[in-house]
CSV table of C-alpha atoms and ligand atoms in Angstrom, one decimal:
chain,number,residue,atom,x,y,z
U,1,UNK,CA,-29.0,22.7,7.9
U,2,UNK,CA,-28.2,22.0,11.0
U,3,UNK,CA,-25.5,18.8,11.5
U,4,UNK,CA,-26.6,17.0,14.8
U,5,UNK,CA,-23.2,15.9,16.3
U,6,UNK,CA,-22.3,17.4,19.5
U,7,UNK,CA,-18.9,17.1,18.9
U,8,UNK,CA,-16.7,20.8,18.7
U,9,UNK,CA,-16.1,21.3,15.4
U,10,UNK,CA,-12.4,19.9,13.6
U,11,UNK,CA,-11.2,18.1,16.8
U,12,UNK,CA,-8.6,16.2,15.1
U,13,UNK,CA,-5.1,18.9,13.9
U,14,UNK,CA,-1.9,18.0,12.7
U,15,UNK,CA,-0.3,17.5,16.4
U,16,UNK,CA,-2.7,14.9,17.2
U,17,UNK,CA,-1.7,13.0,14.3
U,18,UNK,CA,1.7,13.8,15.4
U,19,UNK,CA,0.9,12.3,18.9
U,20,UNK,CA,-0.9,9.3,17.6
U,21,UNK,CA,2.1,8.5,16.2
U,22,UNK,CA,4.1,9.0,18.7
U,23,UNK,CA,2.1,6.5,20.8
U,24,UNK,CA,1.6,4.0,18.4
U,25,UNK,CA,-1.9,4.5,18.0
U,26,UNK,CA,-2.9,4.0,14.8
U,27,UNK,CA,-5.9,6.8,12.4
U,28,UNK,CA,-8.6,5.8,10.2
U,29,UNK,CA,-8.9,8.5,6.9
U,30,UNK,CA,-11.6,8.3,4.2
U,31,UNK,CA,-12.1,10.2,1.0
U,32,UNK,CA,-14.9,12.4,0.7
U,33,UNK,CA,-16.3,14.8,-1.3
U,34,UNK,CA,-19.8,16.2,0.2
U,35,UNK,CA,-21.3,17.1,3.2
U,36,UNK,CA,-23.8,13.8,3.5
U,37,UNK,CA,-20.6,11.6,4.0
U,38,UNK,CA,-18.6,13.8,5.7
U,39,UNK,CA,-21.3,14.1,8.9
U,40,UNK,CA,-21.6,10.6,9.4
U,41,UNK,CA,-18.1,10.6,8.8
U,42,UNK,CA,-17.7,12.5,12.2
U,43,UNK,CA,-20.3,10.2,14.0
U,44,UNK,CA,-17.8,7.8,13.2
U,45,UNK,CA,-14.9,10.1,14.3
U,46,UNK,CA,-12.7,9.3,11.2
U,47,UNK,CA,-10.0,10.8,12.5
U,48,UNK,CA,-8.8,12.4,8.6
U,49,UNK,CA,-10.8,13.1,5.4
U,50,UNK,CA,-9.5,13.7,2.1
U,51,UNK,CA,-11.2,14.9,-0.8
U,52,UNK,CA,-9.1,13.1,-2.9
U,53,UNK,CA,-9.3,14.3,-6.5
U,54,UNK,CA,-10.5,11.0,-7.5
U,55,UNK,CA,-13.3,12.4,-7.5
U,56,UNK,CA,-12.8,12.9,-11.4
U,57,UNK,CA,-12.7,9.2,-11.2
U,58,UNK,CA,-15.8,7.9,-8.5
U,59,UNK,CA,-18.1,11.0,-8.6
U,60,UNK,CA,-17.3,12.5,-12.5
U,61,UNK,CA,-16.8,9.2,-13.6
U,62,UNK,CA,-13.5,10.2,-16.2
U,63,UNK,CA,-11.0,8.0,-17.1
U,64,UNK,CA,-8.1,9.4,-14.6
U,65,UNK,CA,-8.0,12.1,-11.9
U,66,UNK,CA,-6.2,14.1,-15.1
U,67,UNK,CA,-9.3,15.8,-15.9
U,68,UNK,CA,-10.2,17.5,-12.1
U,69,UNK,CA,-9.6,21.8,-11.9
U,70,UNK,CA,-9.1,23.4,-9.1
U,71,UNK,CA,-12.2,24.7,-9.0
U,72,UNK,CA,-13.7,21.4,-8.7
U,73,UNK,CA,-11.2,20.3,-5.6
U,74,UNK,CA,-12.6,24.0,-4.3
U,75,UNK,CA,-15.7,23.1,-4.7
U,76,UNK,CA,-16.0,19.3,-2.9
U,77,UNK,CA,-14.2,21.1,0.2
U,78,UNK,CA,-16.7,23.7,0.7
U,79,UNK,CA,-19.3,20.5,0.9
U,80,UNK,CA,-17.5,18.8,3.5
U,81,UNK,CA,-15.9,21.5,5.3
U,82,UNK,CA,-19.5,22.9,6.0
U,83,UNK,CA,-20.2,19.3,7.7
U,84,UNK,CA,-17.1,18.3,9.0
U,85,UNK,CA,-16.8,18.4,12.9
U,86,UNK,CA,-13.9,16.4,13.8
U,87,UNK,CA,-11.5,15.3,10.8
U,88,UNK,CA,-8.6,17.2,9.8
U,89,UNK,CA,-9.1,17.8,5.9
U,90,UNK,CA,-6.4,17.1,3.2
U,91,UNK,CA,-7.4,18.5,-0.1
U,92,UNK,CA,-5.2,17.2,-2.7
U,93,UNK,CA,-4.0,19.9,-5.7
U,94,UNK,CA,-5.0,18.7,-9.2
U,95,UNK,CA,-3.5,17.2,-12.3
U,96,UNK,CA,-0.8,20.4,-13.1
U,97,UNK,CA,-2.1,23.2,-10.6
U,98,UNK,CA,0.9,23.3,-8.7
U,99,UNK,CA,3.9,23.0,-12.0
U,100,UNK,CA,4.9,26.5,-11.0
U,101,UNK,CA,5.6,27.9,-7.5
U,102,UNK,CA,3.6,30.4,-8.8
U,103,UNK,CA,0.6,27.9,-9.0
U,104,UNK,CA,1.2,26.0,-6.1
U,105,UNK,CA,1.1,28.8,-3.9
U,106,UNK,CA,-2.5,30.1,-5.8
U,107,UNK,CA,-4.3,26.4,-6.1
U,108,UNK,CA,-3.4,26.1,-2.4
U,109,UNK,CA,-5.0,29.2,-1.4
U,110,UNK,CA,-8.1,28.4,-3.0
U,111,UNK,CA,-8.4,25.7,-1.1
U,112,UNK,CA,-7.2,26.2,2.0
U,113,UNK,CA,-10.0,29.2,1.8
U,114,UNK,CA,-12.4,26.5,1.1
U,115,UNK,CA,-11.8,25.2,3.7
U,116,UNK,CA,-8.5,22.6,4.4
U,117,UNK,CA,-6.1,22.0,6.9
U,118,UNK,CA,-3.1,20.6,4.9
U,119,UNK,CA,-2.9,20.2,1.0
U,120,UNK,CA,-1.6,17.0,-0.6
U,121,UNK,CA,0.2,16.6,-3.9
U,122,UNK,CA,2.2,14.3,-5.5
U,123,UNK,CA,5.9,14.3,-6.7
U,124,UNK,CA,8.9,13.4,-5.7
U,125,UNK,CA,12.3,14.5,-4.6
U,126,UNK,CA,11.6,17.7,-6.9
U,127,UNK,CA,8.3,18.9,-4.9
U,128,UNK,CA,11.1,20.5,-2.4
U,129,UNK,CA,10.7,23.6,-3.3
U,130,UNK,CA,7.1,23.9,-3.6
U,131,UNK,CA,7.1,22.2,0.0
U,132,UNK,CA,9.8,24.9,1.4
U,133,UNK,CA,7.1,28.2,0.0
U,134,UNK,CA,4.2,26.5,1.0
U,135,UNK,CA,5.1,25.5,4.8
U,136,UNK,CA,7.0,28.9,5.3
U,137,UNK,CA,3.2,30.5,4.0
U,138,UNK,CA,0.8,28.4,6.8
U,139,UNK,CA,0.1,25.4,4.2
U,140,UNK,CA,0.7,22.3,5.3
U,141,UNK,CA,2.1,19.5,2.7
U,142,UNK,CA,0.8,16.0,2.6
U,143,UNK,CA,2.9,14.9,-0.2
U,144,UNK,CA,2.1,11.6,-2.3
U,145,UNK,CA,4.8,8.8,-3.5
U,146,UNK,CA,5.1,5.7,-5.0
U,147,UNK,CA,2.3,5.5,-7.0
U,148,UNK,CA,1.2,9.2,-8.0
U,149,UNK,CA,-2.0,8.7,-9.9
U,150,UNK,CA,-1.9,12.1,-11.8
U,151,UNK,CA,1.3,10.3,-13.6
U,152,UNK,CA,-0.1,7.4,-15.1
U,153,UNK,CA,0.4,8.5,-18.3
U,154,UNK,CA,4.4,8.3,-17.0
U,155,UNK,CA,3.9,4.8,-15.1
U,156,UNK,CA,2.0,3.5,-17.9
U,157,UNK,CA,-0.7,2.3,-15.6
U,158,UNK,CA,-1.6,1.8,-12.6
U,159,UNK,CA,0.9,-0.4,-10.9
U,160,UNK,CA,3.0,-0.8,-7.5
U,161,UNK,CA,5.9,1.3,-7.1
U,162,UNK,CA,9.4,0.5,-5.6
U,163,UNK,CA,9.7,-2.7,-6.2
U,164,UNK,CA,13.2,-3.1,-6.9
U,165,UNK,CA,16.2,-1.6,-4.4
U,166,UNK,CA,16.9,1.1,-6.8
U,167,UNK,CA,13.7,2.2,-6.4
U,168,UNK,CA,12.8,2.2,-2.9
U,169,UNK,CA,16.4,3.6,-2.2
U,170,UNK,CA,14.7,6.9,-4.4
U,171,UNK,CA,12.0,6.6,-2.3
U,172,UNK,CA,13.5,6.5,0.7
U,173,UNK,CA,15.6,9.8,-0.4
U,174,UNK,CA,12.9,11.8,-1.9
U,175,UNK,CA,11.1,11.1,1.3
U,176,UNK,CA,14.2,12.4,3.5
U,177,UNK,CA,14.3,15.7,1.1
U,178,UNK,CA,10.5,16.7,1.0
U,179,UNK,CA,10.2,16.2,5.3
U,180,UNK,CA,14.0,18.3,5.0
U,181,UNK,CA,12.0,20.6,3.2
U,182,UNK,CA,9.0,20.6,5.6
U,183,UNK,CA,6.4,18.0,4.6
U,184,UNK,CA,3.8,17.3,7.5
U,185,UNK,CA,2.8,14.1,6.1
U,186,UNK,CA,4.0,11.9,3.7
U,187,UNK,CA,1.1,9.9,2.2
U,188,UNK,CA,2.2,6.2,-0.1
U,189,UNK,CA,0.2,4.4,-2.5
U,190,UNK,CA,0.8,0.5,-3.5
U,191,UNK,CA,4.6,0.6,-2.1
U,192,UNK,CA,5.6,-2.8,-0.7
U,193,UNK,CA,4.9,-3.1,2.9
U,194,UNK,CA,8.7,-3.6,4.0
U,195,UNK,CA,9.2,0.2,2.2
U,196,UNK,CA,6.7,1.3,3.4
U,197,UNK,CA,7.4,-0.5,7.0
U,198,UNK,CA,10.9,1.4,6.5
U,199,UNK,CA,9.8,5.0,5.6
U,200,UNK,CA,6.9,5.3,8.9
U,201,UNK,CA,10.6,3.7,11.2
U,202,UNK,CA,12.8,6.5,9.5
U,203,UNK,CA,10.2,9.8,9.5
U,204,UNK,CA,9.3,11.3,12.5
U,205,UNK,CA,5.7,13.2,10.6
U,206,UNK,CA,2.9,10.6,9.9
U,207,UNK,CA,2.5,8.3,7.0
U,208,UNK,CA,-0.8,7.3,5.6
U,209,UNK,CA,-0.9,4.0,3.7
U,210,UNK,CA,-2.9,3.0,0.8
U,211,UNK,CA,-1.6,-0.4,-0.4
U,212,UNK,CA,1.6,0.0,1.7
U,213,UNK,CA,1.1,-2.8,4.4
U,214,UNK,CA,0.1,-2.7,8.1
U,215,UNK,CA,2.8,-0.6,9.1
U,216,UNK,CA,2.0,2.8,8.1
U,217,UNK,CA,0.9,5.2,11.1
U,218,UNK,CA,-3.0,5.7,9.0
U,219,UNK,CA,-4.7,4.0,6.8
U,220,UNK,CA,-6.6,5.5,3.7
U,221,UNK,CA,-9.5,4.2,1.3
U,222,UNK,CA,-11.5,6.2,-1.1
U,223,UNK,CA,-15.4,5.5,-0.2
U,224,UNK,CA,-16.9,4.3,-2.8
U,225,UNK,CA,-14.2,1.5,-2.8
U,226,UNK,CA,-14.8,0.7,1.1
U,227,UNK,CA,-18.6,0.3,-0.1
U,228,UNK,CA,-18.2,-2.0,-2.1
U,229,UNK,CA,-19.1,1.0,-5.0
U,230,UNK,CA,-17.1,-0.1,-8.0
U,231,UNK,CA,-16.5,1.0,-11.3
U,232,UNK,CA,-14.1,-1.5,-12.2
U,233,UNK,CA,-12.2,-4.0,-10.6
U,234,UNK,CA,-11.4,-3.3,-7.0
U,235,UNK,CA,-8.0,-3.1,-6.3
U,236,UNK,CA,-5.9,-5.7,-4.4
U,237,UNK,CA,-6.0,-3.6,-1.1
U,238,UNK,CA,-9.6,-2.3,-1.2
U,239,UNK,CA,-12.5,-4.1,1.4
U,240,UNK,CA,-15.6,-4.0,1.4
U,241,UNK,CA,-16.6,-3.0,5.0
U,242,UNK,CA,-20.5,-2.5,4.2
U,243,UNK,CA,-20.7,-6.2,3.6
U,244,UNK,CA,-18.3,-6.7,6.9
U,245,UNK,CA,-20.0,-8.8,9.5
U,246,UNK,CA,-18.2,-6.8,11.7
U,247,UNK,CA,-21.0,-4.6,10.5
U,248,UNK,CA,-23.7,-4.9,12.8
U,249,UNK,CA,-25.8,-2.1,11.2
U,250,UNK,CA,-25.1,-3.2,7.3
U,251,UNK,CA,-25.3,0.3,7.2
U,252,UNK,CA,-22.5,3.3,5.8
U,253,UNK,CA,-22.3,4.1,9.0
U,254,UNK,CA,-21.6,0.9,10.6
U,255,UNK,CA,-19.2,0.5,7.5
U,256,UNK,CA,-17.5,4.0,8.7
U,257,UNK,CA,-17.1,2.9,12.2
U,258,UNK,CA,-16.3,-0.6,11.4
U,259,UNK,CA,-13.8,0.5,9.1
U,260,UNK,CA,-12.4,3.2,12.1
U,261,UNK,CA,-12.4,0.8,14.7
U,262,UNK,CA,-10.2,-2.1,12.4
U,263,UNK,CA,-7.7,0.6,11.9
U,264,UNK,CA,-7.8,1.6,14.8
U,265,UNK,CA,-6.8,-2.1,16.5
U,266,UNK,CA,-4.3,-3.3,13.9
U,267,UNK,CA,-7.1,-5.4,11.9
U,268,UNK,CA,-7.0,-3.4,8.9
U,269,UNK,CA,-5.2,-3.9,6.7
U,270,UNK,CA,-4.0,-7.5,6.7
U,271,UNK,CA,-1.3,-8.8,5.2
U,272,UNK,CA,-4.1,-10.1,2.0
U,273,UNK,CA,-4.3,-6.2,1.4
U,274,UNK,CA,-0.3,-6.1,1.1
U,275,UNK,CA,2.1,-6.1,-1.7
Q,1,KIV,O1,-8.0,11.1,-4.3
Q,1,KIV,C1,-7.3,10.3,-3.6
Q,1,KIV,O2,-8.3,9.6,-3.3
Q,1,KIV,C2,-6.1,10.0,-3.5
Q,1,KIV,C3,-5.6,7.9,-2.8
Q,1,KIV,C4,-5.7,7.3,-3.2
Q,1,KIV,C5,-5.1,8.0,-1.4
Q,1,KIV,O3,-5.0,10.1,-3.7
């Protein structure tokens, strides 16, 4: 099968996102797990695609992201990469696949060879050694802080993080340690908007937010959520772009285009989506 657009393959790189940050241009990111949706995202100019381990919940029907394997991530990354013609591809390393440096190297090799441009790992400053080794070996890392779904059993549920000054100070310190270790991007999930603003203003690397307010450099949503395909109650930060008034065609491509433009024009997220 050939894909239709005349766009060059994968025109967005990390340098593009760095330039967006420097110039104040926001960037859009959506999760994606297969070629057909990756193709539509290219037409909609979505800047970054996250092959998220949310695949476990929205595609595989699991209760959490914990059952997802490296093989799953390789499979879905290949599907997306085959059709990608525009976006930077970030792929999650799944639960316990980067518990040691040896595992982190093996898992990163697998997803990078499948087509990822960046690997995303969840945690805190303790990830510094892994970030350092991966960076040295040509693997850019996106560090995911705040609500880290792989630690749902430690956190005791999917709750907003960083609400106390002590937690906020720790998150800022963790970001500093990880950026110093070489992290190329930060993803903040479910943290207060003021804390996300501070992280975004403090660090030179692009910061992606989900439930992290309006001020992050980029925004990500789980694709199924922004298409209104819910299997559980949607979180406060979710918006259904299929039904959005600005989606003139009312179809899936229209939803992707509407989301991309809403992020670029700073219409999404709004205060009602923030904590
Ligand atoms: O796996 C995923 O979809 C994610 C997002 C929630 C950011 O990590």
